[in-house]
Amino acid sequence: EADDRDLAHARVRREHVLDLERVDVLPTRDDHVLDATLDPSGSTQCQDGRMSFDLPSPMLAKAVAAVPDPSKTPGGLSFEPKWDGFRTIAGWDGTDVELSSRGAKSLTRYFPELVEALPRVLPEPCVIDGEIVVATGKPGAQRLDWEALSQRIHPAASRVATLSERTPAMLIAFDLLRLGDRDLVETH
């Protein structure tokens, strides 16, 4: 059972897109770097023009005093745990991968293992709303580690490469926003 503090931080979102079960993307590595910026509509556009579609801004959580009554919200509600990771929109257009933060900053260069893994594990091009996390500890007793995750944002490519091997990241997928050419955001 969650205590009041956990409930106040519960992620509350209207259920309007296809929900996915928790998906851990197994890490490896790559040297891909891609830069992105936020356009006035709130979506992320890749500056080198390689992505074939823009990445939307993530739907953000809000703190609440208590869990709302789903029966009083049209369409119901779904709840997500607070992962203490980096909220990201991950896009793969069949060629390139882009990881965009909630503030539309590119995270791609900091997580080369995810850039390599996503095309390998995804069945077709897509856009996923999720959270990047790092787990540390002995197998079976691992815990999410904010400090290890925070160290990944480093200016030196050599340090990023070392950390991607020592403390590989995982992507926990919340929602599938796009699948191939189909935009699923307005799908009920």
mmCIF file of C-alpha atoms in Angstrom:
data_model
loop_
_atom_site.group_PDB
_atom_site.id
_atom_site.type_symbol
_atom_site.label_atom_id
_atom_site.label_comp_id
_atom_site.label_asym_id
_atom_site.label_seq_id
_atom_site.Cartn_x
_atom_site.Cartn_y
_atom_site.Cartn_z
ATOM 1 C CA GLU A 1 0.000 0.000 0.000
ATOM 2 C CA ALA A 2 1.144 3.501 -0.803
ATOM 3 C CA ASP A 3 1.485 6.076 1.937
ATOM 4 C CA ASP A 4 0.069 9.622 1.638
ATOM 5 C CA ARG A 5 3.346 10.976 0.273
ATOM 6 C CA ASP A 6 3.319 8.389 -2.521
ATOM 7 C CA LEU A 7 -0.306 9.176 -3.312
ATOM 8 C CA ALA A 8 0.462 12.883 -3.530
ATOM 9 C CA HIS A 9 3.090 12.119 -6.141
ATOM 10 C CA ALA A 10 1.041 9.588 -8.099
ATOM 11 C CA ARG A 11 1.092 10.184 -11.798
ATOM 12 C CA VAL A 12 -2.435 10.785 -12.997
ATOM 13 C CA ARG A 13 -3.202 10.788 -16.713
ATOM 14 C CA ARG A 14 -6.365 10.600 -18.771
ATOM 15 C CA GLU A 15 -6.415 7.341 -20.628
ATOM 16 C CA HIS A 16 -6.381 8.427 -24.252
ATOM 17 C CA VAL A 17 -3.624 6.407 -25.904
ATOM 18 C CA LEU A 18 -2.687 2.765 -26.047
ATOM 19 C CA ASP A 19 -1.206 1.792 -22.672
ATOM 20 C CA LEU A 20 1.734 -0.578 -22.647
ATOM 21 C CA GLU A 21 2.857 -2.952 -19.952
ATOM 22 C CA ARG A 22 6.170 -1.996 -18.351
ATOM 23 C CA VAL A 23 8.891 -2.602 -20.939
ATOM 24 C CA ASP A 24 12.567 -2.697 -20.037
ATOM 25 C CA VAL A 25 14.795 -2.125 -23.056
ATOM 26 C CA LEU A 26 17.925 -4.194 -22.644
ATOM 27 C CA PRO A 27 21.029 -2.069 -23.019
ATOM 28 C CA THR A 28 24.023 -2.321 -25.327
ATOM 29 C CA ARG A 29 25.925 0.588 -26.919
ATOM 30 C CA ASP A 30 26.369 2.833 -29.981
ATOM 31 C CA ASP A 31 27.980 6.197 -30.807
ATOM 32 C CA HIS A 32 24.950 7.950 -32.354
ATOM 33 C CA VAL A 33 24.421 11.648 -31.522
ATOM 34 C CA LEU A 34 21.444 13.747 -32.645
ATOM 35 C CA ASP A 35 20.440 17.253 -31.559
ATOM 36 C CA ALA A 36 16.850 18.474 -31.149
ATOM 37 C CA THR A 37 14.960 21.654 -30.270
ATOM 38 C CA LEU A 38 11.434 22.604 -29.243
ATOM 39 C CA ASP A 39 9.295 24.254 -31.923
ATOM 40 C CA PRO A 40 6.462 26.694 -31.044
ATOM 41 C CA SER A 41 3.837 23.911 -31.151
ATOM 42 C CA GLY A 42 5.634 22.064 -28.334
ATOM 43 C CA SER A 43 6.979 19.193 -30.413
ATOM 44 C CA THR A 44 10.628 18.259 -30.839
ATOM 45 C CA GLN A 45 12.170 18.694 -34.263
ATOM 46 C CA CYS A 46 15.508 17.159 -35.111
ATOM 47 C CA GLN A 47 17.953 19.809 -36.309
ATOM 48 C CA ASP A 48 19.688 17.624 -38.828
ATOM 49 C CA GLY A 49 16.351 16.772 -40.453
ATOM 50 C CA ARG A 50 16.910 13.015 -40.303
ATOM 51 C CA MET A 51 13.790 12.052 -38.335
ATOM 52 C CA SER A 52 10.786 11.622 -40.607
ATOM 53 C CA PHE A 53 8.353 12.970 -37.979
ATOM 54 C CA ASP A 54 8.379 15.386 -35.031
ATOM 55 C CA LEU A 55 8.315 14.151 -31.434
ATOM 56 C CA PRO A 56 5.430 15.481 -29.303
ATOM 57 C CA SER A 57 5.919 16.965 -25.854
ATOM 58 C CA PRO A 58 5.211 14.474 -23.060
ATOM 59 C CA MET A 59 2.026 14.673 -21.021
ATOM 60 C CA LEU A 60 3.302 15.640 -17.587
ATOM 61 C CA ALA A 61 2.158 14.420 -14.198
ATOM 62 C CA LYS A 62 0.806 16.673 -11.509
ATOM 63 C CA ALA A 63 0.879 16.302 -7.742
ATOM 64 C CA VAL A 64 -2.481 15.654 -6.106
ATOM 65 C CA ALA A 65 -3.562 15.455 -2.469
ATOM 66 C CA ALA A 66 -5.460 12.192 -2.987
ATOM 67 C CA VAL A 67 -6.137 9.702 -5.734
ATOM 68 C CA PRO A 68 -9.112 11.008 -7.775
ATOM 69 C CA ASP A 69 -12.224 8.882 -8.235
ATOM 70 C CA PRO A 70 -11.906 7.321 -11.742
ATOM 71 C CA SER A 71 -15.697 7.006 -12.001
ATOM 72 C CA LYS A 72 -15.985 10.819 -11.926
ATOM 73 C CA THR A 73 -13.597 11.335 -14.867
ATOM 74 C CA PRO A 74 -14.898 10.756 -18.405
ATOM 75 C CA GLY A 75 -12.808 7.997 -19.965
ATOM 76 C CA GLY A 76 -11.427 6.960 -16.589
ATOM 77 C CA LEU A 77 -7.918 7.389 -15.260
ATOM 78 C CA SER A 78 -4.750 5.369 -15.255
ATOM 79 C CA PHE A 79 -2.014 5.687 -12.652
ATOM 80 C CA GLU A 80 1.737 5.319 -13.028
ATOM 81 C CA PRO A 81 4.335 4.996 -10.286
ATOM 82 C CA LYS A 82 6.889 7.744 -9.786
ATOM 83 C CA TRP A 83 10.018 6.234 -11.321
ATOM 84 C CA ASP A 84 12.546 8.988 -10.462
ATOM 85 C CA GLY A 85 14.062 8.878 -13.910
ATOM 86 C CA PHE A 86 14.250 11.184 -16.912
ATOM 87 C CA ARG A 87 10.898 11.558 -18.651
ATOM 88 C CA THR A 88 11.491 11.030 -22.352
ATOM 89 C CA ILE A 89 9.831 10.745 -25.696
ATOM 90 C CA ALA A 90 11.699 8.064 -27.655
ATOM 91 C CA GLY A 91 11.283 8.075 -31.401
ATOM 92 C CA TRP A 92 12.584 5.624 -33.979
ATOM 93 C CA ASP A 93 11.719 6.397 -37.601
ATOM 94 C CA GLY A 94 13.206 3.201 -39.026
ATOM 95 C CA THR A 95 16.655 4.774 -39.391
ATOM 96 C CA ASP A 96 17.409 7.131 -36.509
ATOM 97 C CA VAL A 97 16.588 7.206 -32.802
ATOM 98 C CA GLU A 98 15.923 10.397 -30.845
ATOM 99 C CA LEU A 99 15.464 10.630 -27.076
ATOM 100 C CA SER A 100 13.879 13.941 -26.059
ATOM 101 C CA SER A 101 13.474 15.221 -22.492
ATOM 102 C CA ARG A 102 10.322 16.755 -21.030
ATOM 103 C CA GLY A 103 11.911 20.140 -21.740
ATOM 104 C CA ALA A 104 12.612 19.142 -25.367
ATOM 105 C CA LYS A 105 16.356 18.760 -24.821
ATOM 106 C CA SER A 106 18.028 15.925 -26.646
ATOM 107 C CA LEU A 107 19.107 13.076 -24.347
ATOM 108 C CA THR A 108 20.247 10.907 -27.247
ATOM 109 C CA ARG A 109 24.014 11.340 -26.822
ATOM 110 C CA TYR A 110 23.845 10.406 -23.130
ATOM 111 C CA PHE A 111 22.233 6.986 -23.642
ATOM 112 C CA PRO A 112 23.995 5.264 -26.552
ATOM 113 C CA GLU A 113 22.930 1.839 -25.266
ATOM 114 C CA LEU A 114 19.262 2.781 -25.730
ATOM 115 C CA VAL A 115 19.944 4.221 -29.191
ATOM 116 C CA GLU A 116 21.401 0.851 -30.195
ATOM 117 C CA ALA A 117 18.758 -1.272 -28.483
ATOM 118 C CA LEU A 118 15.526 0.426 -29.602
ATOM 119 C CA PRO A 119 15.772 -0.458 -33.323
ATOM 120 C CA ARG A 120 16.710 -4.003 -32.347
ATOM 121 C CA VAL A 121 13.732 -4.609 -30.029
ATOM 122 C CA LEU A 122 10.949 -2.538 -31.599
ATOM 123 C CA PRO A 123 8.868 -4.266 -34.273
ATOM 124 C CA GLU A 124 8.490 -1.135 -36.436
ATOM 125 C CA PRO A 125 9.091 2.632 -36.314
ATOM 126 C CA CYS A 126 7.254 4.258 -33.415
ATOM 127 C CA VAL A 127 7.173 6.970 -30.769
ATOM 128 C CA ILE A 128 7.062 5.973 -27.093
ATOM 129 C CA ASP A 129 6.401 8.126 -24.034
ATOM 130 C CA GLY A 130 8.440 6.727 -21.154
ATOM 131 C CA GLU A 131 11.104 7.190 -18.528
ATOM 132 C CA ILE A 132 14.819 6.461 -18.618
ATOM 133 C CA VAL A 133 16.084 4.855 -15.407
ATOM 134 C CA VAL A 134 19.257 3.221 -14.112
ATOM 135 C CA ALA A 135 19.183 0.302 -11.670
ATOM 136 C CA THR A 136 22.158 -0.620 -9.506
ATOM 137 C CA GLY A 137 22.840 -3.360 -6.996
ATOM 138 C CA LYS A 138 23.119 -7.115 -7.018
ATOM 139 C CA PRO A 139 20.774 -9.074 -9.311
ATOM 140 C CA GLY A 140 17.523 -9.695 -7.493
ATOM 141 C CA ALA A 141 18.123 -6.748 -5.176
ATOM 142 C CA GLN A 142 18.475 -3.919 -7.680
ATOM 143 C CA ARG A 143 17.072 -0.468 -6.957
ATOM 144 C CA LEU A 144 16.587 2.523 -9.206
ATOM 145 C CA ASP A 145 19.507 4.890 -8.680
ATOM 146 C CA TRP A 146 18.905 8.619 -9.310
ATOM 147 C CA GLU A 147 22.546 9.485 -8.597
ATOM 148 C CA ALA A 148 23.842 6.987 -11.173
ATOM 149 C CA LEU A 149 21.297 8.264 -13.704
ATOM 150 C CA SER A 150 22.243 11.907 -13.074
ATOM 151 C CA GLN A 151 25.909 11.138 -13.726
ATOM 152 C CA ARG A 152 24.992 10.157 -17.292
ATOM 153 C CA ILE A 153 24.513 13.822 -18.245
ATOM 154 C CA HIS A 154 28.181 14.513 -18.797
ATOM 155 C CA PRO A 155 29.960 16.623 -21.448
ATOM 156 C CA ALA A 156 32.702 14.056 -22.145
ATOM 157 C CA ALA A 157 31.709 11.387 -24.667
ATOM 158 C CA SER A 158 34.282 9.010 -23.167
ATOM 159 C CA ARG A 159 32.640 9.308 -19.721
ATOM 160 C CA VAL A 160 29.180 8.718 -21.227
ATOM 161 C CA ALA A 161 30.502 5.588 -22.993
ATOM 162 C CA THR A 162 32.073 4.269 -19.781
ATOM 163 C CA LEU A 163 28.916 4.873 -17.737
ATOM 164 C CA SER A 164 26.715 3.290 -20.424
ATOM 165 C CA GLU A 165 28.659 0.063 -19.849
ATOM 166 C CA ARG A 166 28.954 0.306 -16.028
ATOM 167 C CA THR A 167 25.432 1.540 -15.301
ATOM 168 C CA PRO A 168 23.317 0.814 -18.391
ATOM 169 C CA ALA A 169 19.995 2.597 -18.668
ATOM 170 C CA MET A 170 16.557 1.116 -19.255
ATOM 171 C CA LEU A 171 13.527 2.668 -20.905
ATOM 172 C CA ILE A 172 10.253 2.089 -19.091
ATOM 173 C CA ALA A 173 7.506 2.620 -21.665
ATOM 174 C CA PHE A 174 4.236 4.276 -20.600
ATOM 175 C CA ASP A 175 2.398 4.915 -23.845
ATOM 176 C CA LEU A 176 2.707 4.150 -27.534
ATOM 177 C CA LEU A 177 2.055 7.491 -29.249
ATOM 178 C CA ARG A 178 2.781 6.537 -32.846
ATOM 179 C CA LEU A 179 3.132 3.212 -34.631
ATOM 180 C CA GLY A 180 4.478 3.402 -38.168
ATOM 181 C CA ASP A 181 2.440 6.103 -39.933
ATOM 182 C CA ARG A 182 -0.439 5.949 -37.418
ATOM 183 C CA ASP A 183 -0.705 8.709 -34.816
ATOM 184 C CA LEU A 184 -2.286 7.005 -31.782
ATOM 185 C CA VAL A 185 -2.656 10.081 -29.563
ATOM 186 C CA GLU A 186 -6.264 10.703 -30.591
ATOM 187 C CA THR A 187 -7.145 6.978 -30.685
ATOM 188 C CA HIS A 188 -9.514 5.838 -27.929
#
